[in-house]
Every structure is written in C-alpha cells, then in structure tokens.
Short mmCIF file of C-alpha atoms and ligand atoms in Angstrom, two decimals:
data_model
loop_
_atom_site.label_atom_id
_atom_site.label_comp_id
_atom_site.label_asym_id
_atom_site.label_seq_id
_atom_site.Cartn_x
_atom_site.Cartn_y
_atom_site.Cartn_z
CA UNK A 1 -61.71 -5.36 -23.25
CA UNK A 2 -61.55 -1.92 -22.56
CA UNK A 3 -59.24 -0.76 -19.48
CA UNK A 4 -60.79 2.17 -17.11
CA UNK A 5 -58.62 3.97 -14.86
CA UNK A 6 -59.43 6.25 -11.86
CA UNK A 7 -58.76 7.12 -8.56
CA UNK A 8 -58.92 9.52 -5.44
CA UNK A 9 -56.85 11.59 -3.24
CA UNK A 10 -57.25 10.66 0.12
CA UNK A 11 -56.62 14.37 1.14
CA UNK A 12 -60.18 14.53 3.62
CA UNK A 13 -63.09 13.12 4.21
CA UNK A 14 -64.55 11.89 1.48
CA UNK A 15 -67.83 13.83 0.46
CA UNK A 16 -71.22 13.44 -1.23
CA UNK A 17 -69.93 14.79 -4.52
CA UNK A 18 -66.88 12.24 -4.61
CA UNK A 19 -69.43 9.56 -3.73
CA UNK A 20 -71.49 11.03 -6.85
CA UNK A 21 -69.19 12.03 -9.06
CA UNK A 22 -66.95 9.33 -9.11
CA UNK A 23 -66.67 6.71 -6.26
CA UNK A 24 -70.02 5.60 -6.98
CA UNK A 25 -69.82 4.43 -10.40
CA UNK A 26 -66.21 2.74 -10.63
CA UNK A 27 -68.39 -0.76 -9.61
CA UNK A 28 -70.25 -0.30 -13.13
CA UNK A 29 -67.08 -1.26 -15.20
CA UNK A 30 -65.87 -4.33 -13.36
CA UNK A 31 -68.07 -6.88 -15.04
CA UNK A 32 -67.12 -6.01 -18.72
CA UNK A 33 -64.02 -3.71 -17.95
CA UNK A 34 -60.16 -4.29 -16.81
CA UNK A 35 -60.71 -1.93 -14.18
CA UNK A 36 -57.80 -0.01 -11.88
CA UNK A 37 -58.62 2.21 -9.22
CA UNK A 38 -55.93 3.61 -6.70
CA UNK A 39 -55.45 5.64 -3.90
CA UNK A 40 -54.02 9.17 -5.36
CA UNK A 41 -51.16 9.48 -2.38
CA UNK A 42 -48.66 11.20 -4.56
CA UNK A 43 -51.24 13.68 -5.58
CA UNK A 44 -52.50 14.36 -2.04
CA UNK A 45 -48.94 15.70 -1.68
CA UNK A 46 -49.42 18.64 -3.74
CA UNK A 47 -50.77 20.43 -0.93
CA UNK A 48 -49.64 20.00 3.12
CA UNK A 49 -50.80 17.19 4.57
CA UNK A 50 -49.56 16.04 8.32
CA UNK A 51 -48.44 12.03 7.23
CA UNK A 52 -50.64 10.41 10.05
CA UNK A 53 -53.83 12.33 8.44
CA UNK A 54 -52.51 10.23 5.18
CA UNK A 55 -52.22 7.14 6.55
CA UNK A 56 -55.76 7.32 7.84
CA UNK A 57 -57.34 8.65 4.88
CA UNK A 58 -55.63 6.53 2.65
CA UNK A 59 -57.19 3.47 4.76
CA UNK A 60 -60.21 4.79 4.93
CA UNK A 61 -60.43 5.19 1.23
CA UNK A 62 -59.50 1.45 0.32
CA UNK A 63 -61.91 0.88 2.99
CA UNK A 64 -64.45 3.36 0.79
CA UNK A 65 -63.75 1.61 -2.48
CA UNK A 66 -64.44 -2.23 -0.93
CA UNK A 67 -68.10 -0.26 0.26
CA UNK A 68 -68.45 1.03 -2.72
CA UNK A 69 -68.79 -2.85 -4.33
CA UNK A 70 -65.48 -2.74 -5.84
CA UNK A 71 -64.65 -6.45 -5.93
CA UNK A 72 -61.05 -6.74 -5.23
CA UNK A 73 -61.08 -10.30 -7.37
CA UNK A 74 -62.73 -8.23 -10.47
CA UNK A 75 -61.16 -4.87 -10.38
CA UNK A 76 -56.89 -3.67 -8.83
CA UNK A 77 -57.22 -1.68 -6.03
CA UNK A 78 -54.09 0.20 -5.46
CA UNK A 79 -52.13 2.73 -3.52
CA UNK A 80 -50.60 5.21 -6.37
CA UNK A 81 -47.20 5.22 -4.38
CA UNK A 82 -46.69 1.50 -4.25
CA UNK A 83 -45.78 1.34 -7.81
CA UNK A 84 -43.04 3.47 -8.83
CA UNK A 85 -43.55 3.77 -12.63
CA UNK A 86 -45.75 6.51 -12.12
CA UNK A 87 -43.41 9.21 -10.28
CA UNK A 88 -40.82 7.52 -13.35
CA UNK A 89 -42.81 7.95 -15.92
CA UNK A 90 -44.17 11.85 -14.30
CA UNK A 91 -40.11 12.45 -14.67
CA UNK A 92 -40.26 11.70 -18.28
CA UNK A 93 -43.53 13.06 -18.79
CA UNK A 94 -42.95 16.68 -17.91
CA UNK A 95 -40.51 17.08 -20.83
CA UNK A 96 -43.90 17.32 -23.21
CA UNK A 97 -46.21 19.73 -21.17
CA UNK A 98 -45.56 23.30 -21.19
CA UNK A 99 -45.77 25.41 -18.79
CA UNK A 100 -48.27 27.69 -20.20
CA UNK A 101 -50.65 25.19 -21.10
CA UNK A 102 -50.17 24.18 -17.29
CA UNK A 103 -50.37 27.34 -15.54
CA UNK A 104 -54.30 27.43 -17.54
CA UNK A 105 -55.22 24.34 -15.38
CA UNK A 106 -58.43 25.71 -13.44
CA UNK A 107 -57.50 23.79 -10.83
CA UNK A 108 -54.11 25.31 -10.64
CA UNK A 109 -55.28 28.61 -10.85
CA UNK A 110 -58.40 27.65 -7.92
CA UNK A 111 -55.86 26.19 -5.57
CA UNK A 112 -53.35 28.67 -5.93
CA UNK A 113 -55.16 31.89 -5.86
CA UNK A 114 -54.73 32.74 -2.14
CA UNK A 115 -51.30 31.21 -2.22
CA UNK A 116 -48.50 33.30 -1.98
CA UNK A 117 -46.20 32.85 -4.88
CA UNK A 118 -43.48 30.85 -3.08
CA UNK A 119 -45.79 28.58 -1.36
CA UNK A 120 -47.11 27.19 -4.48
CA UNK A 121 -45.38 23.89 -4.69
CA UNK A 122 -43.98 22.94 -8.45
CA UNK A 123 -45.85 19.76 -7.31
CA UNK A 124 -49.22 21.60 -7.72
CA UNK A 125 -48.33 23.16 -10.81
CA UNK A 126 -47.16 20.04 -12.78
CA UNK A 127 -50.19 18.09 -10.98
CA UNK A 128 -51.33 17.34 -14.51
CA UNK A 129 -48.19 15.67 -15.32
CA UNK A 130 -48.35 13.24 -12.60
CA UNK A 131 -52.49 12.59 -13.81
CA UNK A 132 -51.03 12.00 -17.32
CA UNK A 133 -48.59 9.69 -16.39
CA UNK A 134 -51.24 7.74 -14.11
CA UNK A 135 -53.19 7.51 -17.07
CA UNK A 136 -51.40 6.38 -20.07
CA UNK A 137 -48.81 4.12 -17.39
CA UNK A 138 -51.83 1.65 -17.75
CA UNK A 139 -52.90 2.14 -21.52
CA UNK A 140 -56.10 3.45 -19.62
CA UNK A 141 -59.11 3.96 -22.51
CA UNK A 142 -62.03 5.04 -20.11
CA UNK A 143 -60.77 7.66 -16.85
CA UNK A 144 -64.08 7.84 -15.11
CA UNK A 145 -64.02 11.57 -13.46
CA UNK A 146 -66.10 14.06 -12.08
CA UNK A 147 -66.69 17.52 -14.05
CA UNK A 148 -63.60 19.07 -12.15
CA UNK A 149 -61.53 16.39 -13.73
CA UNK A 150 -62.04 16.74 -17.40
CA UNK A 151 -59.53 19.55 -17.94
CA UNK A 152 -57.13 16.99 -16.59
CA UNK A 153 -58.01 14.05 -19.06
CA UNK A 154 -58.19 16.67 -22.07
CA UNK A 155 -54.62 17.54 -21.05
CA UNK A 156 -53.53 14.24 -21.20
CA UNK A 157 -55.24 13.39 -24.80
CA UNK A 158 -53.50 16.44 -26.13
CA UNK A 159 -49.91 15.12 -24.30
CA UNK A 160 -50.74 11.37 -26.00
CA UNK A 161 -51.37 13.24 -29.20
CA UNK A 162 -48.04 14.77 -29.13
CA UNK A 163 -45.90 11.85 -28.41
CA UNK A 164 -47.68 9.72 -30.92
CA UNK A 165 -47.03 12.41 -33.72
CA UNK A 166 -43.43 12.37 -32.84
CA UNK A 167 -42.60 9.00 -31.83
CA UNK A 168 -45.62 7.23 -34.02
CA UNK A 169 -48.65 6.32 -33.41
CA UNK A 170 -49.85 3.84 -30.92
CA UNK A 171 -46.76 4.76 -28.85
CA UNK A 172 -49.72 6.10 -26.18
CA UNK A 173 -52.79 4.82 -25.80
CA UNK A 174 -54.96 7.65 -26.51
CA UNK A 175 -57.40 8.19 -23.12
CA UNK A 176 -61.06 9.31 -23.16
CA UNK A 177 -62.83 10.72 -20.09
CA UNK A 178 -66.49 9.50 -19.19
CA UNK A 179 -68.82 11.81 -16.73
CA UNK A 180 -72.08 10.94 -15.51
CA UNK A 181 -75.07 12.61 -17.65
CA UNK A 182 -76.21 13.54 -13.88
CA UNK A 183 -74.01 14.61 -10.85
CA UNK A 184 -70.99 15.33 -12.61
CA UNK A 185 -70.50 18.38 -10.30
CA UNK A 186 -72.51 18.41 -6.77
CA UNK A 187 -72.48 21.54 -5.55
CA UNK A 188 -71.73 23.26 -2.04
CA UNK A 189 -75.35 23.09 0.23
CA UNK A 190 -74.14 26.03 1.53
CA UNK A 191 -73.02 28.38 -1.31
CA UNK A 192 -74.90 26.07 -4.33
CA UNK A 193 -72.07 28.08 -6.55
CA UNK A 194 -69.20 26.87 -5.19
CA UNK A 195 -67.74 23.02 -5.64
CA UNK A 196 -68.16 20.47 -2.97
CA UNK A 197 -65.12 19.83 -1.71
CA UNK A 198 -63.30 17.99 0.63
CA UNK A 199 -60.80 20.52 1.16
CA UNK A 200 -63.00 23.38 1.64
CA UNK A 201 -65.64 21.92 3.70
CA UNK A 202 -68.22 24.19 3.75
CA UNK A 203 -71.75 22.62 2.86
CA UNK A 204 -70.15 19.53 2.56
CA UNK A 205 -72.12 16.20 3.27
CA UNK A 206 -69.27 13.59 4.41
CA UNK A 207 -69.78 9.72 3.37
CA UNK A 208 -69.50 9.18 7.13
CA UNK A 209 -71.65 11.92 8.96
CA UNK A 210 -73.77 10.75 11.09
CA UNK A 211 -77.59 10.58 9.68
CA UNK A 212 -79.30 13.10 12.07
CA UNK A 213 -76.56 15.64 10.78
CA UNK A 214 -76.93 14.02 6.85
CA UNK A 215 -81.10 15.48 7.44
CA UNK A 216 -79.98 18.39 9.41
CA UNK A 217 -77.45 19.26 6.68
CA UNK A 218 -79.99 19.08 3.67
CA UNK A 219 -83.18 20.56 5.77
CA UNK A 220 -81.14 23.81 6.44
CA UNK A 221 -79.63 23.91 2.62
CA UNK A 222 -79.56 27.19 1.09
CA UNK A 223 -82.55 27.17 -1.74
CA UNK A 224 -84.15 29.74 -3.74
CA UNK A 225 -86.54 32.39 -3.77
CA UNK A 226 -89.88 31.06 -5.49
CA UNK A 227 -91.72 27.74 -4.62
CA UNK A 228 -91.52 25.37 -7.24
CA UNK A 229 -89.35 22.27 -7.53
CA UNK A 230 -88.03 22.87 -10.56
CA UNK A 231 -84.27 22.34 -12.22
CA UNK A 232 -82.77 26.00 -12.89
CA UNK A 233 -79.00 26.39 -12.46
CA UNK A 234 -79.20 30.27 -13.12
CA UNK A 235 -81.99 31.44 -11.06
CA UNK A 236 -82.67 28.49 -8.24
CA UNK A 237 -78.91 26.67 -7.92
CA UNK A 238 -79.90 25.29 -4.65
CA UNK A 239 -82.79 23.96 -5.82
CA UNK A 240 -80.84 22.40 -8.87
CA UNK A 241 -78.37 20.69 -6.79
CA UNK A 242 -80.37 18.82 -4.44
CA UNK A 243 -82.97 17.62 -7.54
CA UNK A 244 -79.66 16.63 -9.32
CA UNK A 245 -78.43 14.71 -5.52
CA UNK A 246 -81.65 12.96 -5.49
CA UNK A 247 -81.90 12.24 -9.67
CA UNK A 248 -78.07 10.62 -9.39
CA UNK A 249 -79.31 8.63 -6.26
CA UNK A 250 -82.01 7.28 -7.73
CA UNK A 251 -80.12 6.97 -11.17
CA UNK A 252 -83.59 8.86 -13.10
CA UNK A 253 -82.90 11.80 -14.87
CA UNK A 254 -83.62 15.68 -13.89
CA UNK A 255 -86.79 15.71 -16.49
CA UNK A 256 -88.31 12.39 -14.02
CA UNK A 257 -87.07 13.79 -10.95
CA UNK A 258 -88.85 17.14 -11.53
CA UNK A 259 -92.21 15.32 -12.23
CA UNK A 260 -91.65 13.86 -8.91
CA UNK A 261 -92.17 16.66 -7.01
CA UNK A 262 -94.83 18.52 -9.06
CA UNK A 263 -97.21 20.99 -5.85
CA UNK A 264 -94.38 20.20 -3.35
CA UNK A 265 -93.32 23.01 -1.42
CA UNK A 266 -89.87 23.30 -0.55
CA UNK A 267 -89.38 21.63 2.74
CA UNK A 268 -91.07 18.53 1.59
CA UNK A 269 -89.15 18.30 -1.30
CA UNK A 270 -86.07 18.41 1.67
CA UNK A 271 -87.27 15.64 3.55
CA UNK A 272 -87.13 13.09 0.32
CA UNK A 273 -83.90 14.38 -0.81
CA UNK A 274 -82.56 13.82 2.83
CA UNK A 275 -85.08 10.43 3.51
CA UNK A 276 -82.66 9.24 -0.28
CA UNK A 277 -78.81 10.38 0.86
CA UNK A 278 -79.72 8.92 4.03
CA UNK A 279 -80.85 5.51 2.22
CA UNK A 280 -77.91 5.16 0.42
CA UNK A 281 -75.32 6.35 2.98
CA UNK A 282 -76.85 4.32 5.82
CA UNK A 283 -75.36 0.76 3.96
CA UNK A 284 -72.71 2.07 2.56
CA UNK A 285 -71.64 3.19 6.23
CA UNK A 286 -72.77 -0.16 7.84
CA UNK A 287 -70.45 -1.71 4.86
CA UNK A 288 -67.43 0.49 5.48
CA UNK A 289 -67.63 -0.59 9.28
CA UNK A 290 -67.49 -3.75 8.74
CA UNK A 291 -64.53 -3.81 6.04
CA UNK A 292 -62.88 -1.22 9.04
CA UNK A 293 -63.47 -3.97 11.70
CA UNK A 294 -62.59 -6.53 9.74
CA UNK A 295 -58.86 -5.32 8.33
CA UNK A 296 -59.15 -7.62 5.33
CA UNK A 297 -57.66 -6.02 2.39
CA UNK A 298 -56.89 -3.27 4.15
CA UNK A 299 -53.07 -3.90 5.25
CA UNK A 300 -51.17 -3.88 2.49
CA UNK A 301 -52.10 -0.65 1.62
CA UNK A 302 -51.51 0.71 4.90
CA UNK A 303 -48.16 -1.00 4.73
CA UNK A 304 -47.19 1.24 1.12
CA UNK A 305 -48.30 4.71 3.04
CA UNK A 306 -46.16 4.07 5.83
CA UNK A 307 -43.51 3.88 3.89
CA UNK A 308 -44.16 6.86 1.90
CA UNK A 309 -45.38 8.20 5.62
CA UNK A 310 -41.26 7.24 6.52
CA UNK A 311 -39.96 9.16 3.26
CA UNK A 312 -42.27 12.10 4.31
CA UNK A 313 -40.75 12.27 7.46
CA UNK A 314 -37.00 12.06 6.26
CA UNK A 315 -37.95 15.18 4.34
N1 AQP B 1 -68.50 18.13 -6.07
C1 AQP B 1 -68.23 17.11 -6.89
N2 AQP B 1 -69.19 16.63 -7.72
C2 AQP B 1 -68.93 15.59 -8.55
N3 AQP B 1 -67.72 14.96 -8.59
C3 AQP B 1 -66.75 15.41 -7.76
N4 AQP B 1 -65.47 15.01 -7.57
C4 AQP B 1 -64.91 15.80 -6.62
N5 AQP B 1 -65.80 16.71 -6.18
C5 AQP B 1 -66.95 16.49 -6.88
C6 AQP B 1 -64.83 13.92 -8.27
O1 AQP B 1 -64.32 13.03 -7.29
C7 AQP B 1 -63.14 12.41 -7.82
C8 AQP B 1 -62.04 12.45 -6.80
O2 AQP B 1 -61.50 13.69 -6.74
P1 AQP B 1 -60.04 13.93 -6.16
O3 AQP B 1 -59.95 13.50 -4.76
O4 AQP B 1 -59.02 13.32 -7.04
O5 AQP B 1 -59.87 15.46 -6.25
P2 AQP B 1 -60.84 16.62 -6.58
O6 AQP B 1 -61.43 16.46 -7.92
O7 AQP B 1 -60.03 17.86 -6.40
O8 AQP B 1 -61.94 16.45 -5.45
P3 AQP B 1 -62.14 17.33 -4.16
O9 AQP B 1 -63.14 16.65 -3.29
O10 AQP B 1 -62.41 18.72 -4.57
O11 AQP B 1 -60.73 17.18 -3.46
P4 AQP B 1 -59.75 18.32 -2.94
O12 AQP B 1 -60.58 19.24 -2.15
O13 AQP B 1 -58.73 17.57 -2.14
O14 AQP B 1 -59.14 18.95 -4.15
C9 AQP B 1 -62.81 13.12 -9.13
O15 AQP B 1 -63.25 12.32 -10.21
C10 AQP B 1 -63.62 14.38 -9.05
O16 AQP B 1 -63.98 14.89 -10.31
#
C-alpha cells in the first residue's frame, strides 16, 4: 500500500489555491492509501508569526482537513511539532544538503528578496531540510503538492539519492511528488501573474469569505483584453485562471471547460465561475462550522501548539 504524505502551514487564512492545489485532493488517497497529513507548525516558523495567530490557524486547519473529508479513522491527522523525529531527523538531515543547492530554492529566493540580509532566518534557508526530513521520516512514496512545491520534493529525491549511494540502497525511501493535471498553481485574481498566496493576500479568495465577497471577488477579477473564453496563459492569464478555477471545481479538463462557454461574453462567464466557488465553498464552510462548534478532534492538536506556543514564548 502506498504511503502519501502532505501537509500545510497554518501561516494565514487558508486560500482558494491551497483548497485547489492541495487540500482538496488529500481525501482521494484514503481509501487505497496509508495516508498522513499534518499541520506544518515548524515550517510556519520560518517567517514571524505572533504564537496566538498559530494557535488559531493551526485549529482552524485541523478543522479544514476534517471539512475537507479527511476521515480521521482512514487517514493521521497531525500537528508537525507533536512528534519530535522530524526537527531530529532535520538535525541530521542538513549534513547532506548544500548550501548552494539551497540558496537556488525559488522559494528561498521569493521570500527573501525584500529581506534584508540579517533578517533572513537560517530557518528559511534550510526550509527544504526540514520538508525532506518530513518526507522520508514516514517512508512517504506519494507527497501530494501544489506546483510551488515540486522544487521541494525534487530536492528531497536528489537528498534520498545521495544517502542511498553512500549508505546503500533502500536506506531512504525514494519520494515522488504528484500535482493535479489542473490547478496545480491558481493564480492571484488580482495580478493573474503572481501566486495566490496566503501570505501576500492580494486577489486572494479565502476558504472562509463570506459568499457575497466570494462573487464580488471573481465579478471584479482582472481579465483580458478580447472577448472570448478561451484558455491562454500568455496573452489572457486572467481569463486562464478562472477557466482553470472552474475546470478543477468541476474536476473536467480546460479543453471541456472551454466548450462550455463557447459565445459567452466575459461577465457571464464570471457569474458561473463565481455561481461554482460559491457551490463548493458554501458546504465546505457549513462543514468547518460545525467541526468548529463541535471541538471533536480538535483538542489535541490545540493542546501540541500550545506547547510549542509556551517554547515560543520562552524564546
Ligand atoms: N496558488 C496555489 N495554487 C495551487 N496550489 C497552491 N498551494 C499553495 N498556493 C497554491 C499548495 O498548497 C499547499 C500548502 O502550501 P503551504 O502552506 O505549505 O505553503 P505554500 O506552498 O508556500 O502556500 P502559500 O499559500 O503560498 O503559503 P505562504 O504564503 O505561507 O507561503 C502546497 O501543496 C502548495 O503547493
């Protein structure tokens, strides 16, 4: 049975492209997988984060993953902190990465950039490390990831390949990474170039806005000059990103979704896109309410952040 590993740092509200990318599909693998997800808290460290804003995130994420139909009797839910083997393993780990295979990270270099040079954390540098050592601390095969992620899994493969040449192989397991044929990377609705991202929320859609502001959000998204409804990522990104919202949504591909829409104009094209997040996010919200209201599940992981909350503060 093949064992899939993934998880989430519960550094912000989570958004569409999370939901898309990655939260969304974990589910798929519990029936035939031996599935682990966890709450990233170590990694959400790489950059500041005030310790209550952790606690609640890191809630709110378990609470996420239940929505998501993660069965907690099929699949491990976990918070990354509440097993130590993975900052031991991190420790042993960075003795076989290099630093200037590390400092090419594009998320390095991304996060970084408007950093000054002693504000960049060694945290945020050896971030890779940390994935690696998540990943092979569980003989992972499958690390279900969004686009921005691969770098990270290829890192790993060529940090399993290099302990297994020296130490012999099947020391590691050797890790692959598995992205979604469509919605591997939603974009901003705002700038349709740049990432949506939790931590640069501009043109984000959150898993929890409201759904007047979900339709507001997508009506007023920046599209393209033209009128067609057609997949471009060159010449009409906006356009691109909300056919490939609604194609992931409704799990077609881009070739169906772009039939679809054949003689709409623009702004009707809008109102299905928005009439689908809303579809899906309505449930999913009404889902994550009641696992909120309900606490179930949800304590023992709050119990692991506060005590990485307590260590936070005694730094
Ligand atoms: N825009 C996106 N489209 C598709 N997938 C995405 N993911 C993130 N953004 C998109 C995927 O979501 C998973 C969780 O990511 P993470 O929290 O570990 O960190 P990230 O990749 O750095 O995601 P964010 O939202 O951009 O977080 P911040 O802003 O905190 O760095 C991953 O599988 C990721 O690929």
């Amino acid at each position: 049975m093949a064992r899939i590993l993934s998880g989430i740092k519960p550094t912000g509200k989570l958004t569409l492209g999370n939901y898309i990318g990655a939260l969304k599909h974990f589910k798929d693998f519990q029936d035939s997988g031996d599935v682990y997800i966890f709450i990233a808290d170590l990694h959400a460290l790489t950059l500041p984060i005030d310790p209550e804003v952790l606690r609640i995130n890191s809630r709110d994420l378990a609470a996420f993953y239940l929505a998501s139909g993660l069965d907690p009797q099929k699949a491990t839910i976990f918070t990354q902190s509440s097993v130590p083997e993975h900052a031991e393993l991190n420790a042993i780990l960075q003795n076989y990465l290099y630093m200037g295979e590390l400092s090419r990270m594009t998320q390095f270099k991304e996060k970084s950039m408007h950093m000054k040079e002693n504000a960049i954390g060694l945290g945020l540098f050896a971030y890779p490390v940390l994935m690696a050592a998540d990943i092979v601390l569980y003989d992972a095969d499958i690390v279900p990831v969004g686009e921005d992620q691969i770098q990270h899994v290829e890192i790993t493969r060529d940090l399993v390949h290099r302990i297994n040449s020296r130490y012999g192989e099947g020391t590691l397991v050797l890790p692959n990474y598995k992205i979604n044929k469509v919605g591997a990377r939603i974009m901003s609705l705002s700038d349709p170039n740049v990432k949506m991202s939790k931590s640069d929320p501009k043109g984000d859609i959150f898993l929890l806005d409201e759904m007047p502001v979900i339709r507001k959000k997508i009506m007023s998204a920046v599209t393209d000059m033209g009128n067609e409804v057609k997949y471009d990522k060159e010449n009409k990104p906006g356009i691109s990103n909300l056919l490939t919202i609604y194609a992931s949504l409704r799990e077609i591909s881009i070739e169906e979704a772009e039939k679809q829409f054949v003689g709409y104009r623009y702004g009707d094209f809008k109102k299905v896109v928005a009439d689908t997040v809303i579809g899906e996010l309505e449930p999913f919200q009404n889902r994550y309410r009641e696992i909120i209201a309900s606490g179930e599940y949800l304590d023992r992981s709050e119990e692991h952040t506060s005590e990485l909350q307590s260590h936070h503060d005694l730094v």
